[in-house]
């Protein structure tokens, strides 16, 4: 039975024309092409550019401007100033008047005080960039864990399919032998019917296992950002039992609270809310701007262009805006409180995930031990019951049950092994330890 199972596993693991894939290759491909991870990286880059944009506002603006005007009557080309009357022979009617005017030049404005918009806005943008970068790094860890867990689940489903296929092949041989023994009167017809029923059940289970494996192949392909190949993937076994974590639960929880990037992003959101509240307070203060322009002014009735320039300091003391600033301050206070509660909720969530991960490791370790024992016992019981049937001393129900237990033991071992590997990976992921175990 074992040699048949080994052959069937090799055939199921390496279907004809399948693309070869190891867990390391799957991880690399997912980190390079996973759409959600790429979106998170691009969001981080966009946040970085926004931070630069906000930081650049403190340098003010310089613009090239130009205008053409056609008025209903002649108007002064430039504002009236004392310089226009320095020539005594020129009268008021000799000033530069025209209906058609062109003005062009350079304007500039530099904010000196902007009600906190410059300083607080720059800090908020920088904090938003940090939060976005933290979420991109967390997405990377999450994708890494998900693709490795899915790979192992697909391997477990592959081994289940192989065990069911071997079970089916054995029952097909038993069914053929049963028909011969019924024909010669060595077995009653009911025993042959029992074998046929077990064979039909095995075929149904095999198809269900195949559908489960193919579904996991599709999930694996989606995590890698690609379409699954028609022949599926060739998966490489990971037979090594992973080392169990040595850190205590307290150490794991402390590591998670200190190192989880998604938690860091939530904490940064609290800092952003604090800066927004400060911005709402500073909106009650004065605003001061430096501005000016240098313009050339032309008209058909003026021989040479006249240049003008101006410089100004503009002060604004906000007095009343329909209580808008007061409501904005109240909203900022509520948003800060909400962010603080979200941080508390996230910390509790992280601690709960660590506890869950520790439980998964213990449960998977026990599952692997049970699977190892079930695998060894099932093979031996099936061998003994088969001998009894051949000698005419056994019961068909006992033999078929032993066959099923042999199949279940083989599947249980691999399921336990991959469950333990994924449980250790999950603990590493939720406690921010890197998930480096294979």
Short mmCIF file of C-alpha atoms in Angstrom, two decimals:
data_model
loop_
_atom_site.label_atom_id
_atom_site.label_comp_id
_atom_site.label_asym_id
_atom_site.label_seq_id
_atom_site.Cartn_x
_atom_site.Cartn_y
_atom_site.Cartn_z
CA UNK A 1 0.00 0.00 0.00
CA UNK A 2 2.80 2.46 0.88
CA UNK A 3 4.58 2.11 -2.46
CA UNK A 4 1.29 2.67 -4.29
CA UNK A 5 0.59 5.75 -2.18
CA UNK A 6 4.07 7.16 -2.89
CA UNK A 7 3.57 6.75 -6.63
CA UNK A 8 0.16 8.40 -6.50
CA UNK A 9 1.45 11.32 -4.42
CA UNK A 10 4.23 11.92 -6.93
CA UNK A 11 1.69 11.90 -9.75
CA UNK A 12 -0.67 14.29 -7.99
CA UNK A 13 2.07 16.66 -6.88
CA UNK A 14 3.51 16.88 -10.40
CA UNK A 15 0.68 16.84 -12.99
CA UNK A 16 1.74 16.79 -16.60
CA UNK A 17 2.66 20.20 -17.94
CA UNK A 18 2.34 21.91 -14.54
CA UNK A 19 4.45 24.90 -13.61
CA UNK A 20 7.08 24.08 -10.97
CA UNK A 21 6.65 26.15 -7.83
CA UNK A 22 8.31 26.14 -4.40
CA UNK A 23 7.05 28.00 -1.37
CA UNK A 24 9.97 30.45 -1.62
CA UNK A 25 9.17 31.14 -5.28
CA UNK A 26 5.48 31.60 -4.50
CA UNK A 27 6.38 34.07 -1.76
CA UNK A 28 8.71 36.04 -4.03
CA UNK A 29 6.17 36.20 -6.83
CA UNK A 30 3.44 37.37 -4.46
CA UNK A 31 5.63 40.08 -2.96
CA UNK A 32 6.51 41.26 -6.47
CA UNK A 33 3.06 41.17 -8.10
CA UNK A 34 0.25 40.97 -5.52
CA UNK A 35 -2.21 43.71 -6.58
CA UNK A 36 -3.21 44.74 -3.05
CA UNK A 37 0.42 45.00 -2.01
CA UNK A 38 1.26 47.05 -5.09
CA UNK A 39 -1.66 49.35 -4.31
CA UNK A 40 -0.38 49.81 -0.74
CA UNK A 41 3.10 50.66 -2.02
CA UNK A 42 1.69 53.19 -4.48
CA UNK A 43 -0.43 54.74 -1.74
CA UNK A 44 2.73 55.18 0.33
CA UNK A 45 4.46 56.87 -2.60
CA UNK A 46 1.45 59.13 -3.12
CA UNK A 47 1.52 60.09 0.57
CA UNK A 48 5.21 60.93 0.26
CA UNK A 49 4.51 63.24 -2.67
CA UNK A 50 1.63 64.90 -0.81
CA UNK A 51 3.95 65.57 2.13
CA UNK A 52 6.41 67.25 -0.23
CA UNK A 53 3.59 69.26 -1.78
CA UNK A 54 2.42 70.56 1.59
CA UNK A 55 5.99 71.33 2.67
CA UNK A 56 6.51 73.38 -0.49
CA UNK A 57 3.62 75.73 0.31
CA UNK A 58 5.73 77.66 2.82
CA UNK A 59 7.85 79.01 -0.05
CA UNK A 60 4.88 80.81 -1.54
CA UNK A 61 3.87 81.17 -5.18
CA UNK A 62 5.32 82.97 -8.20
CA UNK A 63 3.12 83.24 -11.30
CA UNK A 64 3.35 84.64 -14.80
CA UNK A 65 0.15 86.56 -15.49
CA UNK A 66 -1.36 88.38 -18.41
CA UNK A 67 -4.65 90.02 -19.40
CA UNK A 68 -6.30 91.87 -22.28
CA UNK A 69 -9.16 94.28 -21.65
CA UNK A 70 -11.54 96.13 -23.96
CA UNK A 71 -13.47 98.78 -22.03
CA UNK A 72 -16.54 100.80 -22.98
CA UNK A 73 -14.47 104.02 -22.79
CA UNK A 74 -10.89 105.08 -22.40
CA UNK A 75 -9.43 104.25 -19.03
CA UNK A 76 -6.10 104.89 -17.36
CA UNK A 77 -3.55 102.34 -18.43
CA UNK A 78 -1.87 102.38 -15.03
CA UNK A 79 -3.05 103.58 -11.61
CA UNK A 80 -2.69 107.34 -11.25
CA UNK A 81 0.46 108.30 -9.36
CA UNK A 82 2.45 111.48 -8.80
CA UNK A 83 5.00 110.40 -11.42
CA UNK A 84 2.44 110.96 -14.16
CA UNK A 85 2.36 114.71 -13.31
CA UNK A 86 6.11 115.40 -13.06
CA UNK A 87 6.19 116.94 -16.56
CA UNK A 88 4.46 120.34 -16.22
CA UNK A 89 3.57 120.55 -19.91
CA UNK A 90 1.45 117.39 -19.68
CA UNK A 91 -2.08 117.94 -18.63
CA UNK A 92 -4.60 115.56 -17.25
CA UNK A 93 -5.78 114.69 -20.75
CA UNK A 94 -2.27 113.70 -21.78
CA UNK A 95 -2.17 110.76 -19.32
CA UNK A 96 -2.02 107.18 -20.78
CA UNK A 97 -5.68 106.51 -21.58
CA UNK A 98 -6.97 103.73 -23.84
CA UNK A 99 -9.93 101.39 -24.28
CA UNK A 100 -7.71 98.44 -25.25
CA UNK A 101 -5.12 97.44 -22.70
CA UNK A 102 -2.64 94.60 -22.21
CA UNK A 103 -1.03 93.84 -18.85
CA UNK A 104 1.53 91.12 -18.23
CA UNK A 105 4.26 90.32 -15.77
CA UNK A 106 5.08 88.40 -12.56
CA UNK A 107 3.16 88.15 -9.28
CA UNK A 108 4.27 86.57 -6.04
CA UNK A 109 2.87 85.87 -2.59
CA UNK A 110 4.59 84.35 0.44
CA UNK A 111 2.56 83.32 3.50
CA UNK A 112 4.16 84.41 6.77
CA UNK A 113 1.36 83.48 9.16
CA UNK A 114 -1.41 81.21 7.88
CA UNK A 115 -3.38 80.18 10.94
CA UNK A 116 -1.38 76.97 11.40
CA UNK A 117 -2.02 75.76 7.87
CA UNK A 118 1.68 75.76 6.99
CA UNK A 119 3.24 74.28 10.11
CA UNK A 120 0.48 71.91 11.19
CA UNK A 121 -0.37 70.99 7.62
CA UNK A 122 3.22 69.97 6.98
CA UNK A 123 3.32 67.84 10.16
CA UNK A 124 -0.02 66.21 9.31
CA UNK A 125 1.19 65.32 5.81
CA UNK A 126 4.41 63.84 7.18
CA UNK A 127 2.50 61.77 9.73
CA UNK A 128 0.11 60.57 7.02
CA UNK A 129 3.12 59.51 4.96
CA UNK A 130 4.48 57.55 7.92
CA UNK A 131 1.12 55.82 8.48
CA UNK A 132 0.86 54.91 4.80
CA UNK A 133 4.38 53.46 4.79
CA UNK A 134 3.57 51.42 7.91
CA UNK A 135 0.45 50.01 6.26
CA UNK A 136 2.45 49.11 3.14
CA UNK A 137 4.94 47.18 5.29
CA UNK A 138 2.10 45.46 7.16
CA UNK A 139 0.50 44.53 3.83
CA UNK A 140 3.79 42.96 2.82
CA UNK A 141 3.87 40.82 5.98
CA UNK A 142 0.20 39.92 5.51
CA UNK A 143 0.65 38.86 1.89
CA UNK A 144 3.71 36.85 2.85
CA UNK A 145 1.79 34.93 5.51
CA UNK A 146 -1.29 34.43 3.34
CA UNK A 147 0.60 33.04 0.35
CA UNK A 148 2.61 30.63 2.52
CA UNK A 149 -0.47 29.46 4.41
CA UNK A 150 -2.38 28.97 1.16
CA UNK A 151 0.57 27.06 -0.33
CA UNK A 152 0.57 24.69 2.66
CA UNK A 153 -3.21 24.31 2.54
CA UNK A 154 -2.89 23.37 -1.13
CA UNK A 155 -0.20 20.83 -0.21
CA UNK A 156 -2.44 19.32 2.48
CA UNK A 157 -5.29 19.10 -0.04
CA UNK A 158 -2.90 17.49 -2.52
CA UNK A 159 -1.91 14.83 0.00
CA UNK A 160 -5.55 14.23 0.85
CA UNK A 161 -6.28 13.79 -2.85
CA UNK A 162 -3.36 11.37 -3.18
CA UNK A 163 -4.51 9.35 -0.16
CA UNK A 164 -8.06 9.17 -1.50
CA UNK A 165 -6.79 8.16 -4.93
CA UNK A 166 -4.71 5.37 -3.38
CA UNK A 167 -7.71 4.34 -1.30
CA UNK A 168 -9.85 4.25 -4.42
CA UNK A 169 -7.27 2.16 -6.32
CA UNK A 170 -7.11 -0.33 -3.49
CA UNK A 171 -10.90 -0.60 -3.33
CA UNK A 172 -11.06 -1.11 -7.12
CA UNK A 173 -8.76 -4.12 -6.71
CA UNK A 174 -10.81 -5.34 -3.77
CA UNK A 175 -14.01 -4.94 -5.79
CA UNK A 176 -12.57 -7.01 -8.65
CA UNK A 177 -11.44 -9.71 -6.22
CA UNK A 178 -14.84 -9.65 -4.52
CA UNK A 179 -16.66 -10.29 -7.80
CA UNK A 180 -14.50 -13.33 -8.45
CA UNK A 181 -15.03 -14.67 -4.95
CA UNK A 182 -18.78 -14.18 -5.22
CA UNK A 183 -18.77 -16.09 -8.51
CA UNK A 184 -16.98 -19.07 -6.96
CA UNK A 185 -19.12 -18.91 -3.82
CA UNK A 186 -16.30 -17.91 -1.47
CA UNK A 187 -18.00 -14.63 -0.48
CA UNK A 188 -21.64 -13.69 -0.08
CA UNK A 189 -22.94 -11.07 -2.52
CA UNK A 190 -23.56 -8.62 0.31
CA UNK A 191 -19.81 -8.34 1.01
CA UNK A 192 -19.14 -7.46 -2.62
CA UNK A 193 -21.92 -4.84 -2.42
CA UNK A 194 -20.25 -3.34 0.67
CA UNK A 195 -17.00 -2.99 -1.26
CA UNK A 196 -18.82 -1.33 -4.16
CA UNK A 197 -20.49 1.14 -1.80
CA UNK A 198 -17.14 2.02 -0.19
CA UNK A 199 -15.66 2.45 -3.69
CA UNK A 200 -18.41 4.87 -4.74
CA UNK A 201 -17.94 6.85 -1.54
CA UNK A 202 -14.18 7.02 -2.13
CA UNK A 203 -14.73 8.37 -5.66
CA UNK A 204 -17.03 11.09 -4.35
CA UNK A 205 -14.50 12.09 -1.69
CA UNK A 206 -11.74 12.15 -4.29
CA UNK A 207 -13.68 14.57 -6.49
CA UNK A 208 -14.40 16.80 -3.50
CA UNK A 209 -10.70 16.81 -2.59
CA UNK A 210 -9.77 17.64 -6.19
CA UNK A 211 -12.19 20.58 -6.21
CA UNK A 212 -10.76 21.80 -2.88
CA UNK A 213 -7.20 21.59 -4.22
CA UNK A 214 -8.09 23.41 -7.45
CA UNK A 215 -9.82 26.13 -5.46
CA UNK A 216 -6.70 26.61 -3.35
CA UNK A 217 -4.62 26.76 -6.54
CA UNK A 218 -6.85 29.62 -7.69
CA UNK A 219 -6.42 31.47 -4.39
CA UNK A 220 -2.66 30.93 -4.56
CA UNK A 221 -2.55 32.31 -8.09
CA UNK A 222 -4.60 35.36 -7.06
CA UNK A 223 -2.19 36.08 -4.22
CA UNK A 224 0.66 35.95 -6.73
CA UNK A 225 -1.21 38.30 -9.07
CA UNK A 226 -1.59 35.81 -11.91
CA UNK A 227 -4.00 33.39 -13.56
CA UNK A 228 -3.66 29.75 -12.44
CA UNK A 229 -2.20 27.41 -15.09
CA UNK A 230 -4.66 24.93 -16.56
CA UNK A 231 -2.64 21.97 -15.28
CA UNK A 232 -2.30 23.42 -11.81
CA UNK A 233 0.94 23.87 -9.93
CA UNK A 234 3.67 21.42 -9.13
CA UNK A 235 4.12 21.85 -5.38
CA UNK A 236 7.23 20.84 -3.45
CA UNK A 237 6.73 19.08 -0.12
CA UNK A 238 7.93 20.79 3.06
CA UNK A 239 8.57 17.75 5.28
CA UNK A 240 10.49 19.41 8.11
CA UNK A 241 8.78 19.97 11.45
CA UNK A 242 9.28 23.67 12.34
CA UNK A 243 10.97 24.63 15.61
CA UNK A 244 8.43 25.65 18.21
CA UNK A 245 8.62 29.22 19.57
CA UNK A 246 10.75 29.61 22.68
CA UNK A 247 9.57 33.08 23.71
CA UNK A 248 6.95 33.28 26.44
CA UNK A 249 3.45 34.57 25.85
CA UNK A 250 4.33 37.81 27.62
CA UNK A 251 7.32 38.31 25.34
CA UNK A 252 5.21 37.59 22.27
CA UNK A 253 2.58 40.11 23.33
CA UNK A 254 5.19 42.76 24.06
CA UNK A 255 6.82 42.18 20.68
CA UNK A 256 3.46 42.53 18.94
CA UNK A 257 2.59 45.79 20.69
CA UNK A 258 6.01 47.20 19.87
CA UNK A 259 6.47 45.93 16.32
CA UNK A 260 3.10 45.60 14.56
CA UNK A 261 3.05 48.02 11.64
CA UNK A 262 -0.74 48.23 11.45
CA UNK A 263 -0.81 49.21 15.11
CA UNK A 264 1.88 51.81 14.45
CA UNK A 265 -0.34 53.28 11.71
CA UNK A 266 -3.27 53.52 14.12
CA UNK A 267 -1.06 55.24 16.69
CA UNK A 268 0.06 57.68 14.03
CA UNK A 269 -3.61 58.39 13.30
CA UNK A 270 -3.91 59.60 16.92
CA UNK A 271 -0.98 61.98 16.35
CA UNK A 272 -2.65 63.25 13.18
CA UNK A 273 -5.86 63.89 15.10
CA UNK A 274 -3.88 65.84 17.72
CA UNK A 275 -2.29 68.03 15.03
CA UNK A 276 -5.70 68.61 13.42
CA UNK A 277 -7.04 69.80 16.76
CA UNK A 278 -4.08 72.15 17.04
CA UNK A 279 -4.80 73.38 13.52
CA UNK A 280 -8.41 74.07 14.48
CA UNK A 281 -7.20 76.13 17.44
CA UNK A 282 -4.72 78.14 15.40
CA UNK A 283 -7.45 79.03 12.90
CA UNK A 284 -8.58 81.66 15.44
CA UNK A 285 -5.25 83.49 15.07
CA UNK A 286 -4.15 86.20 12.60
CA UNK A 287 -2.91 85.59 9.07
CA UNK A 288 -0.08 87.56 7.44
CA UNK A 289 1.04 87.41 3.80
CA UNK A 290 3.74 89.13 1.78
CA UNK A 291 2.74 89.83 -1.82
CA UNK A 292 3.50 91.92 -4.85
CA UNK A 293 3.83 92.07 -8.63
CA UNK A 294 5.86 93.51 -11.50
CA UNK A 295 3.78 94.30 -14.60
CA UNK A 296 4.26 95.72 -18.08
CA UNK A 297 1.25 97.72 -19.30
CA UNK A 298 0.68 98.37 -23.01
CA UNK A 299 -2.00 100.06 -25.10
CA UNK A 300 -2.29 101.10 -28.79
CA UNK A 301 -2.49 104.75 -27.82
CA UNK A 302 0.67 104.62 -25.68
CA UNK A 303 3.97 104.60 -27.47
CA UNK A 304 6.06 102.69 -24.92
CA UNK A 305 4.98 100.15 -22.35
CA UNK A 306 4.78 101.44 -18.81
CA UNK A 307 6.11 99.16 -16.08
CA UNK A 308 4.66 99.12 -12.58
CA UNK A 309 5.42 97.21 -9.43
CA UNK A 310 4.07 96.94 -5.93
CA UNK A 311 4.88 95.29 -2.62
CA UNK A 312 2.58 94.72 0.34
CA UNK A 313 2.09 93.07 3.70
CA UNK A 314 -1.48 91.88 4.20
CA UNK A 315 -2.79 91.18 7.69
CA UNK A 316 -6.08 89.42 8.40
CA UNK A 317 -7.68 89.15 11.84
CA UNK A 318 -10.65 86.77 11.61
CA UNK A 319 -13.55 87.92 13.80
CA UNK A 320 -16.69 86.09 12.75
CA UNK A 321 -17.32 83.20 10.35
CA UNK A 322 -20.70 81.95 11.44
CA UNK A 323 -19.17 79.86 14.27
CA UNK A 324 -17.45 77.68 11.65
CA UNK A 325 -14.14 77.63 13.48
CA UNK A 326 -15.78 76.76 16.79
CA UNK A 327 -17.63 73.80 15.27
CA UNK A 328 -14.43 72.72 13.52
CA UNK A 329 -12.64 72.71 16.90
CA UNK A 330 -15.40 70.59 18.44
CA UNK A 331 -15.20 68.18 15.52
CA UNK A 332 -11.41 67.91 15.91
CA UNK A 333 -11.84 67.08 19.62
CA UNK A 334 -14.32 64.31 18.82
CA UNK A 335 -12.08 62.95 16.07
CA UNK A 336 -9.16 62.80 18.51
CA UNK A 337 -11.23 60.88 21.03
CA UNK A 338 -12.38 58.48 18.30
CA UNK A 339 -8.78 57.90 17.19
CA UNK A 340 -7.74 57.17 20.77
CA UNK A 341 -10.53 54.59 21.13
CA UNK A 342 -9.52 53.04 17.82
CA UNK A 343 -5.96 52.72 19.08
CA UNK A 344 -7.19 50.99 22.23
CA UNK A 345 -9.37 48.63 20.17
CA UNK A 346 -6.45 47.81 17.87
CA UNK A 347 -4.15 47.04 20.79
CA UNK A 348 -6.74 44.66 22.25
CA UNK A 349 -7.18 43.08 18.82
CA UNK A 350 -3.43 42.52 18.52
CA UNK A 351 -3.27 40.91 21.96
CA UNK A 352 -6.21 38.66 21.09
CA UNK A 353 -4.50 37.61 17.85
CA UNK A 354 -1.34 36.65 19.75
CA UNK A 355 -3.38 34.54 22.18
CA UNK A 356 -5.15 32.90 19.26
CA UNK A 357 -1.82 32.22 17.56
CA UNK A 358 -0.36 30.63 20.70
CA UNK A 359 -3.41 28.38 20.90
CA UNK A 360 -3.07 27.47 17.22
CA UNK A 361 0.53 26.35 17.76
CA UNK A 362 -0.42 24.09 20.67
CA UNK A 363 -3.43 22.67 18.84
CA UNK A 364 -1.42 22.03 15.67
CA UNK A 365 1.37 20.36 17.64
CA UNK A 366 -1.15 17.97 19.21
CA UNK A 367 -2.78 17.45 15.79
CA UNK A 368 0.56 16.45 14.29
CA UNK A 369 1.27 13.97 17.08
CA UNK A 370 -2.17 12.43 16.63
CA UNK A 371 -1.72 12.34 12.85
CA UNK A 372 1.66 10.64 13.16
CA UNK A 373 0.18 7.95 15.44
CA UNK A 374 -2.90 7.54 13.25
CA UNK A 375 -0.74 7.17 10.15
CA UNK A 376 1.39 4.42 11.69
CA UNK A 377 -1.51 2.57 13.24
CA UNK A 378 -3.80 2.82 10.21
CA UNK A 379 -1.29 1.19 7.87
CA UNK A 380 -0.70 -1.73 10.21
CA UNK A 381 -4.40 -2.30 10.97
CA UNK A 382 -5.23 -2.28 7.26
CA UNK A 383 -2.52 -4.89 6.62
CA UNK A 384 -3.82 -7.16 9.39
CA UNK A 385 -7.47 -6.87 8.38
CA UNK A 386 -6.55 -7.61 4.78
CA UNK A 387 -4.83 -10.84 5.87
CA UNK A 388 -7.90 -11.81 7.89
CA UNK A 389 -10.14 -11.31 4.90
CA UNK A 390 -7.81 -13.37 2.72
CA UNK A 391 -7.84 -16.16 5.31
CA UNK A 392 -11.62 -16.00 5.71
CA UNK A 393 -11.53 -15.04 9.41
CA UNK A 394 -12.19 -11.30 9.14
CA UNK A 395 -15.29 -9.20 8.71
CA UNK A 396 -15.81 -7.04 5.68
CA UNK A 397 -16.93 -4.08 7.84
CA UNK A 398 -13.68 -4.24 9.83
CA UNK A 399 -11.58 -4.44 6.70
CA UNK A 400 -13.29 -1.48 4.99
CA UNK A 401 -13.05 0.59 8.18
CA UNK A 402 -9.33 -0.21 8.38
CA UNK A 403 -8.84 0.88 4.78
CA UNK A 404 -10.62 4.16 5.50
CA UNK A 405 -8.54 4.69 8.65
CA UNK A 406 -5.35 4.09 6.67
CA UNK A 407 -6.37 6.79 4.20
CA UNK A 408 -7.41 9.17 6.98
CA UNK A 409 -4.15 8.57 8.87
CA UNK A 410 -2.05 9.47 5.83
CA UNK A 411 -4.06 12.66 5.24
CA UNK A 412 -4.09 13.55 8.95
CA UNK A 413 -0.30 13.41 9.19
CA UNK A 414 0.25 15.89 6.37
CA UNK A 415 -2.59 18.11 7.53
CA UNK A 416 -1.09 18.20 11.02
CA UNK A 417 2.40 18.96 9.70
CA UNK A 418 1.28 21.84 7.49
CA UNK A 419 -1.09 23.13 10.17
CA UNK A 420 1.85 23.35 12.59
CA UNK A 421 4.03 25.12 10.01
CA UNK A 422 1.27 27.66 9.30
CA UNK A 423 0.52 28.11 13.01
CA UNK A 424 4.16 28.99 13.73
CA UNK A 425 4.14 31.35 10.74
CA UNK A 426 0.93 32.95 12.01
CA UNK A 427 2.40 33.51 15.45
CA UNK A 428 5.45 35.12 13.86
CA UNK A 429 3.15 37.31 11.75
CA UNK A 430 0.84 38.57 14.51
CA UNK A 431 3.72 39.10 16.96
CA UNK A 432 5.81 40.98 14.36
CA UNK A 433 8.60 38.41 14.44
CA UNK A 434 8.95 38.23 10.66
CA UNK A 435 7.37 34.85 9.83
CA UNK A 436 10.69 33.30 8.83
CA UNK A 437 9.86 29.67 9.56
CA UNK A 438 9.28 27.35 6.63
#
